[in-house]
Coordinates of C-alpha atoms and ligand atoms in Angstrom, one line a residue:
X1 CA 99.8 237.4 -66.9
X2 CA 103.3 239.2 -66.2
X3 CA 103.0 243.0 -66.8
X4 CA 105.5 244.8 -69.0
X5 CA 105.6 248.1 -67.3
X6 CA 107.2 250.4 -70.7
X7 CA 109.7 253.4 -70.5
X8 CA 110.1 254.0 -74.0
X9 CA 113.0 251.6 -74.4
X10 CA 113.7 249.6 -77.9
X11 CA 113.6 246.4 -76.6
X12 CA 110.6 246.9 -74.4
X13 CA 108.8 244.2 -76.8
X14 CA 111.2 242.0 -76.7
X15 CA 110.6 241.4 -73.0
X16 CA 107.3 240.4 -73.7
X17 CA 108.7 237.9 -76.3
X18 CA 111.0 236.4 -74.4
X19 CA 108.1 235.8 -71.8
X20 CA 105.4 234.3 -74.4
X21 CA 108.9 232.0 -75.3
X22 CA 108.3 230.4 -72.0
X23 CA 104.9 230.2 -72.4
X24 CA 103.8 233.0 -70.3
X25 CA 101.3 235.0 -71.2
X26 CA 102.7 238.8 -71.2
X27 CA 101.7 242.3 -71.8
X28 CA 103.1 245.3 -72.3
X29 CA 101.8 248.8 -70.9
X30 CA 102.9 252.8 -70.6
X31 CA 104.9 252.6 -67.5
X32 CA 102.7 255.7 -66.6
X33 CA 99.4 252.7 -66.2
X34 CA 98.2 253.6 -63.0
X35 CA 97.9 250.1 -61.1
X36 CA 94.2 250.6 -59.8
X37 CA 93.3 250.9 -63.6
X38 CA 94.4 247.7 -64.6
X39 CA 91.8 244.9 -64.8
X40 CA 93.6 241.9 -64.1
X41 CA 95.8 240.9 -61.2
X42 CA 99.2 240.7 -62.7
X43 CA 101.6 237.9 -61.2
X44 CA 104.6 239.5 -61.6
X45 CA 106.0 243.0 -63.3
X46 CA 109.3 243.8 -65.3
X47 CA 110.0 247.1 -65.6
X48 CA 111.9 247.9 -69.0
X49 CA 114.7 250.2 -70.1
X50 CA 114.2 253.7 -71.3
X51 CA 115.9 256.6 -73.0
X52 CA 115.6 258.7 -70.4
X53 CA 118.1 259.5 -66.9
X54 CA 115.9 258.8 -63.9
X55 CA 116.5 262.4 -62.7
X56 CA 115.7 264.4 -65.7
X57 CA 113.2 266.6 -65.0
X58 CA 110.0 265.5 -67.3
X59 CA 111.5 261.5 -67.2
X60 CA 108.5 258.8 -66.7
X61 CA 108.4 257.3 -63.1
X62 CA 105.9 254.6 -62.2
X63 CA 102.7 254.3 -60.3
X64 CA 104.3 253.8 -56.5
X65 CA 101.4 251.4 -55.7
X66 CA 103.5 249.5 -58.0
X67 CA 105.9 248.6 -55.0
X68 CA 102.6 248.1 -52.8
X69 CA 101.1 245.4 -54.6
X70 CA 103.3 242.7 -52.9
X71 CA 103.7 240.9 -56.2
X72 CA 107.7 240.3 -57.8
X73 CA 109.5 243.0 -59.7
X74 CA 112.3 243.0 -62.0
X75 CA 114.1 246.2 -63.3
X76 CA 115.7 245.8 -66.4
X77 CA 118.7 248.4 -66.9
X78 CA 116.1 252.0 -66.6
X79 CA 113.9 249.6 -64.5
X80 CA 116.7 248.5 -61.8
X81 CA 117.3 252.7 -61.4
X82 CA 113.7 253.5 -61.5
X83 CA 113.9 251.0 -58.1
X84 CA 116.5 252.7 -56.8
X85 CA 114.7 256.0 -57.7
X86 CA 111.7 255.1 -56.1
X87 CA 113.2 253.0 -52.6
X88 CA 116.4 255.7 -51.8
X89 CA 119.7 254.5 -54.1
X90 CA 121.6 256.9 -55.7
X91 CA 122.0 256.5 -59.5
X92 CA 124.7 258.5 -61.3
X93 CA 125.9 259.0 -65.0
X94 CA 128.2 257.4 -66.2
X95 CA 132.1 259.4 -68.0
X96 CA 130.8 257.0 -71.1
X97 CA 128.1 255.5 -72.5
X98 CA 128.5 251.3 -71.8
X99 CA 127.4 250.3 -74.7
X100 CA 128.2 246.4 -75.6
X101 CA 129.2 243.0 -74.5
X102 CA 130.2 242.5 -70.3
X103 CA 130.4 239.6 -68.1
X104 CA 128.6 239.4 -64.9
X105 CA 130.3 237.7 -62.3
X106 CA 126.9 235.9 -60.2
X107 CA 127.8 236.2 -56.2
X108 CA 128.0 233.2 -54.5
X109 CA 126.9 233.4 -50.6
X110 CA 127.8 231.9 -48.0
X111 CA 127.5 228.3 -48.6
X112 CA 128.0 228.7 -52.3
X113 CA 124.3 229.4 -53.3
X114 CA 123.5 232.2 -56.0
X115 CA 120.6 234.1 -56.1
X116 CA 117.0 232.5 -57.4
X117 CA 117.4 235.0 -60.6
X118 CA 120.5 232.9 -61.6
X119 CA 119.9 229.5 -60.4
X120 CA 121.9 227.2 -62.6
X121 CA 123.3 229.9 -64.9
X122 CA 126.8 229.4 -63.7
X123 CA 129.3 231.6 -62.3
X124 CA 129.4 234.0 -65.2
X125 CA 127.4 234.9 -68.5
X126 CA 128.0 237.3 -71.4
X127 CA 125.4 240.1 -71.2
X128 CA 124.8 243.0 -73.3
X129 CA 124.9 247.0 -71.4
X130 CA 123.6 249.8 -73.1
X131 CA 123.4 252.5 -70.2
X132 CA 124.3 256.3 -69.4
X133 CA 123.2 255.8 -66.2
X134 CA 124.4 253.3 -63.6
X135 CA 123.9 253.0 -59.9
X136 CA 126.5 254.5 -57.4
X137 CA 124.4 253.3 -54.0
X138 CA 122.0 250.5 -53.9
X139 CA 118.7 251.4 -51.6
X140 CA 118.7 250.2 -48.1
X141 CA 117.6 246.6 -47.9
X142 CA 119.2 245.4 -51.0
X143 CA 122.2 243.4 -51.4
X144 CA 124.5 242.6 -54.8
X145 CA 123.8 239.7 -56.8
X146 CA 126.0 240.1 -59.5
X147 CA 128.4 242.4 -60.6
X148 CA 130.7 243.3 -63.6
X149 CA 133.8 244.8 -63.9
X150 CA 132.9 248.4 -64.5
X151 CA 129.5 248.0 -62.4
X152 CA 129.7 246.9 -58.9
X153 CA 125.8 246.8 -58.6
X154 CA 125.3 245.4 -61.9
X155 CA 122.6 243.2 -59.9
X156 CA 120.6 243.3 -57.3
X157 CA 118.1 241.7 -54.8
X158 CA 115.8 243.0 -52.0
X159 CA 116.9 241.7 -48.6
X160 CA 113.4 240.1 -48.1
X161 CA 111.1 241.1 -51.0
X162 CA 110.9 239.5 -54.2
X163 CA 112.4 242.7 -55.8
X164 CA 115.2 243.1 -58.2
X165 CA 117.0 244.9 -60.4
X166 CA 119.7 244.4 -63.5
X167 CA 121.9 246.6 -65.0
X168 CA 121.9 245.0 -68.0
X169 CA 119.8 243.5 -70.7
X170 CA 118.2 240.0 -70.8
X171 CA 116.0 240.2 -73.9
X172 CA 118.1 240.9 -76.4
X173 CA 119.9 238.1 -77.8
X174 CA 123.4 239.5 -77.6
X175 CA 122.9 237.9 -73.5
X176 CA 123.0 234.2 -74.9
X177 CA 121.7 233.2 -71.2
X178 CA 119.4 236.7 -70.6
X179 CA 115.8 234.2 -71.6
X180 CA 116.8 232.2 -68.9
X181 CA 117.2 234.7 -66.5
X182 CA 113.8 235.9 -67.6
X183 CA 112.6 232.3 -67.2
X184 CA 114.1 232.1 -63.5
X185 CA 112.0 235.5 -62.7
X186 CA 108.6 234.7 -64.3
X187 CA 108.5 231.0 -63.6
X188 CA 110.8 230.5 -60.3
X189 CA 109.9 233.5 -58.8
X190 CA 106.7 234.4 -60.2
X191 CA 105.7 231.5 -60.1
X192 CA 104.1 231.8 -63.0
X193 CA 102.1 228.8 -65.1
X194 CA 103.5 228.1 -68.3
X195 CA 100.2 227.9 -70.1
X196 CA 100.1 230.3 -72.6
X197 CA 100.1 227.9 -75.8
X198 CA 98.1 228.4 -79.2
X199 CA 96.4 225.2 -78.6
X200 CA 94.7 227.1 -75.3
X201 CA 94.6 230.0 -77.1
X202 CA 92.5 228.5 -80.2
X203 CA 90.0 227.2 -77.5
X204 CA 89.6 230.5 -75.0
X205 CA 89.4 232.8 -78.1
X206 CA 86.9 230.7 -80.3
X207 CA 84.8 230.8 -76.6
X208 CA 85.4 234.6 -76.9
X209 CA 84.6 235.5 -80.4
X210 CA 80.8 233.2 -79.8
X211 CA 80.2 235.1 -76.9
X212 CA 80.7 238.9 -78.0
X213 CA 79.0 237.7 -81.4
X214 CA 76.1 236.7 -80.0
X215 CA 73.8 233.9 -81.2
X216 CA 72.8 235.9 -84.2
X217 CA 75.2 238.6 -85.5
X218 CA 77.4 238.6 -88.6
X219 CA 81.2 239.4 -89.2
X220 CA 82.3 240.7 -92.6
X221 CA 86.4 240.6 -93.2
X222 CA 88.6 241.1 -96.3
X223 CA 91.2 238.6 -96.5
X224 CA 94.8 238.8 -98.8
X225 CA 95.7 235.5 -99.0
X226 CA 97.9 236.4 -96.3
X227 CA 99.4 234.5 -93.4
X228 CA 97.2 237.2 -91.1
X229 CA 94.0 237.5 -92.9
X230 CA 93.6 233.4 -93.2
X231 CA 94.3 232.7 -89.8
X232 CA 92.2 235.5 -88.7
X233 CA 89.8 234.2 -91.2
X234 CA 89.9 230.6 -90.2
X235 CA 89.4 231.5 -86.4
X236 CA 86.5 232.9 -87.3
X237 CA 84.8 230.5 -89.3
X238 CA 85.9 228.0 -86.1
X239 CA 83.7 230.0 -84.2
X240 CA 80.5 231.0 -86.0
X241 CA 80.8 228.6 -89.0
X242 CA 79.0 230.6 -92.0
X243 CA 78.2 233.7 -90.4
X244 CA 81.4 234.8 -91.1
X245 CA 81.7 236.3 -94.6
X246 CA 85.3 236.5 -96.0
X247 CA 85.7 239.1 -98.9
X248 CA 88.3 239.2 -101.3
X249 CA 89.2 241.9 -103.6
X250 CA 90.9 241.4 -107.1
X251 CA 92.6 244.3 -107.3
X252 CA 94.5 243.5 -110.7
X253 CA 97.7 243.7 -109.1
X254 CA 97.9 240.4 -107.1
X255 CA 100.5 237.4 -107.6
X256 CA 99.6 234.9 -110.8
X257 CA 96.7 233.2 -110.0
X258 CA 96.7 234.7 -106.6
X259 CA 92.9 235.2 -106.1
X260 CA 92.0 231.5 -107.5
X261 CA 94.2 230.4 -105.2
X262 CA 93.2 232.1 -102.2
X263 CA 89.5 231.0 -103.3
X264 CA 90.9 227.2 -103.7
X265 CA 92.4 227.5 -100.6
X266 CA 90.0 229.1 -98.2
X267 CA 86.5 228.3 -99.6
X268 CA 87.4 224.7 -101.3
X269 CA 90.0 223.3 -98.4
X270 CA 89.0 225.5 -95.3
X271 CA 85.4 225.8 -95.9
X272 CA 85.3 229.4 -95.0
X273 CA 82.4 231.5 -96.4
X274 CA 84.2 233.7 -99.1
X275 CA 83.6 235.8 -101.9
X276 CA 86.1 236.9 -104.5
X277 CA 85.3 240.1 -106.1
X278 CA 86.8 240.8 -109.4
X279 CA 87.1 244.6 -109.5
X280 CA 90.2 244.4 -111.3
X281 CA 89.2 246.4 -114.2
X282 CA 88.4 249.5 -111.9
X283 CA 91.4 249.6 -110.6
X284 CA 93.4 249.5 -113.5
X285 CA 91.7 252.3 -115.0
X286 CA 92.0 254.8 -111.7
X287 CA 95.9 253.4 -111.9
X288 CA 96.5 254.5 -115.5
X289 CA 99.2 256.6 -116.3
X290 CA 100.0 257.2 -112.5
X291 CA 103.8 256.9 -111.8
X292 CA 103.8 258.4 -108.1
X293 CA 104.3 255.7 -105.3
X294 CA 102.1 257.4 -102.8
X295 CA 99.5 258.3 -105.4
X296 CA 99.2 254.3 -106.2
X297 CA 99.1 253.4 -102.8
X298 CA 96.4 255.9 -102.1
X299 CA 94.1 254.8 -105.0
X300 CA 94.4 251.4 -103.8
X301 CA 93.5 252.0 -100.6
X302 CA 90.6 254.3 -101.4
X303 CA 89.3 252.1 -104.5
X304 CA 89.7 249.0 -102.0
X305 CA 88.0 250.7 -99.2
X306 CA 84.7 251.6 -101.7
X307 CA 84.9 248.2 -103.0
X308 CA 85.0 246.5 -100.0
X309 CA 81.9 248.7 -98.6
X310 CA 80.0 247.6 -101.8
X311 CA 80.1 244.1 -101.3
X312 CA 79.3 244.2 -97.4
X313 CA 76.4 246.2 -97.7
X314 CA 75.2 243.4 -100.6
X315 CA 75.8 241.0 -97.4
X316 CA 74.4 243.0 -95.2
X317 CA 71.1 243.5 -97.6
X318 CA 70.5 240.0 -98.2
X319 CA 70.5 239.4 -94.3
X320 CA 67.8 241.7 -94.4
X321 CA 66.0 240.0 -96.8
X322 CA 66.9 236.8 -94.7
X323 CA 65.9 237.8 -91.8
X324 CA 62.1 238.8 -93.0
X325 CA 61.9 235.3 -93.2
X326 CA 61.7 233.8 -90.2
X327 CA 63.1 233.8 -86.4
X328 CA 65.7 231.1 -87.4
X329 CA 67.6 233.4 -89.7
X330 CA 71.4 234.6 -88.9
X331 CA 71.2 238.4 -87.7
X332 CA 72.8 241.4 -89.4
X333 CA 76.3 242.9 -90.2
X334 CA 77.7 244.0 -86.7
X335 CA 81.3 243.3 -86.6
X336 CA 84.1 243.9 -89.0
X337 CA 87.0 241.2 -88.6
X338 CA 90.9 243.0 -88.5
X339 CA 94.0 240.8 -88.4
X340 CA 95.8 243.2 -86.0
X341 CA 98.6 241.8 -84.3
X342 CA 100.1 242.4 -81.3
X343 CA 103.4 244.4 -82.8
X344 CA 100.9 247.1 -83.8
X345 CA 99.1 247.6 -80.7
X346 CA 102.4 247.5 -79.2
X347 CA 103.5 250.2 -81.5
X348 CA 100.3 252.7 -80.7
X349 CA 100.1 252.0 -76.6
X350 CA 104.0 252.2 -76.3
X351 CA 105.3 255.1 -74.3
X352 CA 106.4 257.9 -75.9
X353 CA 107.6 260.3 -73.9
X354 CA 105.2 262.0 -71.7
X355 CA 103.9 264.4 -73.7
X356 CA 103.1 262.1 -76.6
X357 CA 100.0 261.2 -77.6
X358 CA 98.5 257.6 -78.3
X359 CA 98.4 257.4 -81.9
X360 CA 95.8 255.4 -83.0
X361 CA 95.9 252.1 -85.4
X362 CA 97.3 252.8 -88.9
X363 CA 95.1 250.3 -90.3
X364 CA 91.8 250.4 -88.5
X365 CA 90.8 254.4 -89.7
X366 CA 89.8 254.1 -93.3
X367 CA 87.5 251.2 -92.7
X368 CA 85.8 252.1 -89.9
X369 CA 85.2 255.5 -90.5
X370 CA 81.7 254.9 -92.9
X371 CA 80.7 251.9 -91.2
X372 CA 78.7 251.3 -88.4
X373 CA 80.5 248.2 -87.2
X374 CA 82.1 247.5 -84.3
X375 CA 85.9 246.0 -84.5
X376 CA 87.0 242.6 -83.8
X377 CA 90.4 241.4 -83.4
X378 CA 91.2 238.0 -82.6
X379 CA 95.2 238.0 -83.2
X380 CA 95.7 241.7 -81.7
X381 CA 97.4 239.7 -78.5
X382 CA 99.9 237.5 -81.1
X383 CA 103.1 238.1 -82.3
X384 CA 104.1 237.4 -85.8
X385 CA 105.8 233.8 -84.9
X386 CA 102.4 232.9 -82.8
X387 CA 100.0 233.6 -85.6
X388 CA 101.9 231.1 -87.6
X389 CA 101.7 228.3 -84.9
X390 CA 98.3 229.1 -84.7
X391 CA 98.2 228.8 -88.5
X392 CA 99.2 225.1 -88.3
X393 CA 97.2 224.3 -85.4
X394 CA 93.9 225.4 -87.8
X395 CA 95.1 223.1 -90.4
X396 CA 96.3 226.0 -92.7
X397 CA 98.9 224.2 -95.2
X398 CA 102.5 225.1 -94.1
X399 CA 103.6 227.0 -97.9
X400 CA 101.3 229.4 -96.6
X401 CA 101.8 229.9 -92.9
X402 CA 105.6 230.1 -93.8
X403 CA 104.9 232.9 -96.4
X404 CA 106.9 235.9 -97.0
X405 CA 105.3 239.4 -96.7
X406 CA 103.1 240.9 -99.6
X407 CA 102.4 244.8 -99.3
X408 CA 98.9 246.0 -100.1
X409 CA 99.2 247.4 -103.1
X410 CA 100.4 244.4 -104.8
X411 CA 102.5 244.5 -108.0
X412 CA 101.9 247.7 -108.0
X413 CA 104.6 249.3 -106.4
X414 CA 107.1 246.8 -108.0
X415 CA 106.0 248.1 -111.5
X416 CA 108.1 251.3 -111.7
X417 CA 106.3 252.6 -114.8
X418 CA 102.5 253.2 -115.7
X419 CA 100.4 250.5 -114.2
X420 CA 99.0 248.6 -117.0
X421 CA 97.6 244.9 -117.4
X422 CA 100.5 244.2 -119.8
X423 CA 103.1 245.6 -117.6
X424 CA 101.4 243.3 -114.6
X425 CA 101.4 240.3 -116.4
X426 CA 105.0 240.4 -117.5
X427 CA 105.9 241.3 -113.2
X428 CA 103.2 237.9 -112.7
X429 CA 105.3 235.3 -115.0
X430 CA 108.8 236.7 -113.6
X431 CA 107.4 236.5 -110.2
X432 CA 106.3 233.2 -110.4
X433 CA 109.7 231.9 -111.8
X434 CA 111.5 233.9 -109.5
X435 CA 109.9 232.2 -106.4
X436 CA 109.4 228.5 -107.7
X437 CA 113.4 228.3 -108.5
X438 CA 114.0 229.7 -104.8
X439 CA 111.5 227.0 -103.1
X440 CA 113.1 224.3 -105.2
X441 CA 116.5 225.2 -104.2
X442 CA 115.2 225.1 -100.6
X443 CA 116.1 228.5 -99.9
X444 CA 112.6 230.4 -99.1
X445 CA 112.7 229.6 -95.5
X446 CA 116.0 231.4 -95.2
X447 CA 114.6 234.8 -96.9
X448 CA 112.4 237.0 -95.2
X449 CA 111.1 238.5 -98.3
X450 CA 111.9 237.8 -102.1
X451 CA 109.9 239.6 -105.2
X452 CA 110.9 240.8 -108.7
X453 CA 110.4 244.6 -109.9
X454 CA 109.7 245.7 -113.4
X455 CA 112.2 248.2 -114.2
X456 CA 110.5 251.4 -117.1
X457 CA 113.5 251.5 -118.9
X458 CA 114.8 249.4 -122.0
X459 CA 118.0 247.8 -122.5
X460 CA 119.8 245.8 -125.7
X461 CA 120.1 242.4 -125.9
X462 CA 120.7 239.7 -128.8
X463 CA 118.3 237.2 -129.7
X464 CA 119.2 235.2 -132.4
X465 CA 120.8 237.2 -134.9
X466 CA 118.5 239.7 -134.1
X467 CA 118.7 242.4 -131.8
X468 CA 116.3 243.0 -128.9
X469 CA 115.3 245.9 -127.1
X470 CA 113.3 245.5 -124.2
X471 CA 112.8 245.7 -120.2
X472 CA 114.3 245.1 -117.6
X473 CA 113.8 242.5 -114.2
X474 CA 115.4 243.5 -110.9
X475 CA 115.6 240.3 -108.2
X476 CA 115.4 241.6 -104.8
X477 CA 115.7 239.3 -101.6
X478 CA 116.4 239.9 -97.9
X479 CA 117.0 238.9 -94.4
X480 CA 115.4 241.2 -91.6
X481 CA 114.0 240.6 -87.9
X482 CA 111.6 243.0 -88.5
X483 CA 111.8 244.8 -91.8
X484 CA 113.4 248.6 -90.6
X485 CA 116.6 246.5 -91.4
X486 CA 117.5 244.4 -94.0
X487 CA 120.6 242.6 -95.3
X488 CA 120.4 241.6 -99.3
X489 CA 120.4 237.8 -99.5
X490 CA 123.5 235.9 -100.6
X491 CA 122.5 233.5 -103.4
X492 CA 124.8 230.4 -104.3
X493 CA 125.5 231.7 -108.1
X494 CA 124.0 228.6 -109.8
X495 CA 120.6 229.7 -108.9
X496 CA 120.5 232.9 -109.7
X497 CA 122.1 232.3 -113.3
X498 CA 118.7 229.5 -113.5
X499 CA 116.6 232.5 -111.9
X500 CA 118.1 234.4 -114.9
X501 CA 118.3 231.8 -118.3
X502 CA 114.5 230.9 -117.2
X503 CA 113.2 234.6 -116.5
X504 CA 114.9 235.9 -120.4
X505 CA 113.7 232.7 -121.9
X506 CA 110.7 232.4 -120.6
X507 CA 109.0 236.2 -120.2
X508 CA 108.4 238.0 -123.5
X509 CA 109.5 241.5 -123.1
X510 CA 112.5 240.4 -120.7
X511 CA 115.9 240.9 -121.9
X512 CA 117.9 241.2 -118.9
X513 CA 117.8 240.5 -115.1
X514 CA 119.8 242.0 -112.5
X515 CA 120.0 241.2 -108.8
X516 CA 119.6 244.1 -106.0
X517 CA 122.4 243.8 -103.6
X518 CA 121.1 247.1 -101.6
X519 CA 121.0 246.8 -97.8
X520 CA 118.0 248.6 -95.7
X521 CA 119.1 251.3 -94.7
X522 CA 119.9 253.3 -97.3
X523 CA 117.8 251.4 -99.5
X524 CA 113.9 250.5 -98.7
X525 CA 112.9 246.8 -99.2
X526 CA 110.4 247.6 -101.8
X527 CA 111.6 250.0 -104.4
X528 CA 108.7 252.3 -104.7
Ligands
LIG601 P1 110.3 249.4 -97.3 O1 110.3 249.0 -98.6 O2 109.8 250.1 -96.5 O3 109.2 248.0 -96.8 O4 111.6 248.7 -96.6 C1 109.0 247.1 -95.2 C2 108.1 246.2 -95.5 O5 107.1 246.9 -95.3 C3 106.0 246.0 -96.7 N1 105.5 247.3 -97.3 C4 104.2 247.8 -97.1 N2 103.0 246.8 -97.1 N3 101.5 248.5 -97.7 C5 101.9 247.7 -97.3 O6 100.9 246.7 -96.4 C6 102.2 249.9 -98.4 O7 102.1 250.2 -98.8 C7 103.6 248.7 -98.1 N4 104.9 249.3 -98.7 C8 105.9 248.1 -98.0 C9 107.1 245.4 -97.9 O8 106.7 245.0 -98.9 C10 108.7 245.5 -96.2 O9 107.4 244.0 -96.1

């Protein structure tokens, strides 16, 4: 394991990802983590960047024990300055914040050799800089291994120990060879074995689940038909078979035939023990007349928790009955499965300043409050692309593994007016046509998320000789890395033309289709 100590840089999680891309397991912890509290011995430590200055009164600093562990250390940006601050160098404020591309010249020694950190990377490389401070004097026992026009100490190495510092950000894609620099550090200098693969993960995780669930205990979990819950459910099934009970709640605002399709795939094809609860009447009657988006979200969230708890109680009652029958019976429901991913974990533990309190994970709260269940989170170490790779290995069909995200409140936040069965049906049909045509055009995987929105306004149209007065569909498709920002997708005109003509021809109640050309920000991805 490589330990990434996070000083609150917006790029910290990317360091973790780049390590994982080299098949080396990396874990991110707050910079204030005490080395004595670690439950593993890292093979190397990377200190991240930070919005702070090392000399600020309340700036964060590492446990000095980091330097006593004897493992290789790489400081990135603030991390470099932190090394200097600890080991006796000097850092000064630049006149101007340096933000943008720079060329690092790699220093050559006696016989033309370069430092191990830059081995095989040529004479110079383009890198991304983003800092307001820079090193003005390296600590004693360090030498320069790379420089730029403006930063004479852009990269340093200790004379005898494996301690490195670099001013630039190798973790961002704007440093095209940055990933290789990280590779040099973790593979050549830390000598990590590149064995973090999803094949290995399955074996280890299945064993871990079996161990913590014991011989009898049962686990319940909600599935939505999305990638994360499907992969988590299949993994649980691999580990404990029918002692895992999946529950899918049909809330009446799913996509066309979605509950049936999830049942086919998860139960019939993948063998997961699944109960589908048709609660659409309950949800839709609660949503009756509600237009406010937050209100819609709240109703759907709370109703979901109620229904899930009812189903869980039924499973528990059945388990209790079975238990009376004999010693061979499977045990009681002890665990709740959550499809938490690593970005959620990072979000809740990442360093947010000396006074920030650690946030609890937002998905967990509601369900656990009333249920006396322990939490099991088999995906909590994984990034989304790792979950997808895992899904492929678990024989989950490719279209599902690559599927766009779908929000928990479903079509209720894509119907801008009141949610009724009729409105849901109109939107389901339009959405189905839209996605079908995107898939046919081979564009699905280029788009991060695509969906239709039903507007609560009517517009005039003409059909045959008659005037129509019907609703409008807005189409949305975005490209995005992380959904924090997003660009609208540029469709070939003929694809839009086909989609529009099919929707207006096939969906009763719609006579007009528009395409949303707003980016996020200032718009959001969803309309509500
Ligand atoms: P926005 O609209 O905030 O969407 O730009 C960003 C991403 O979040 C999804 N989203 C939600 N997902 N419950 C969810 O599970 C919600 O209430 C919710 N609202 C937005 C949205 O689909 C997009 O992927």
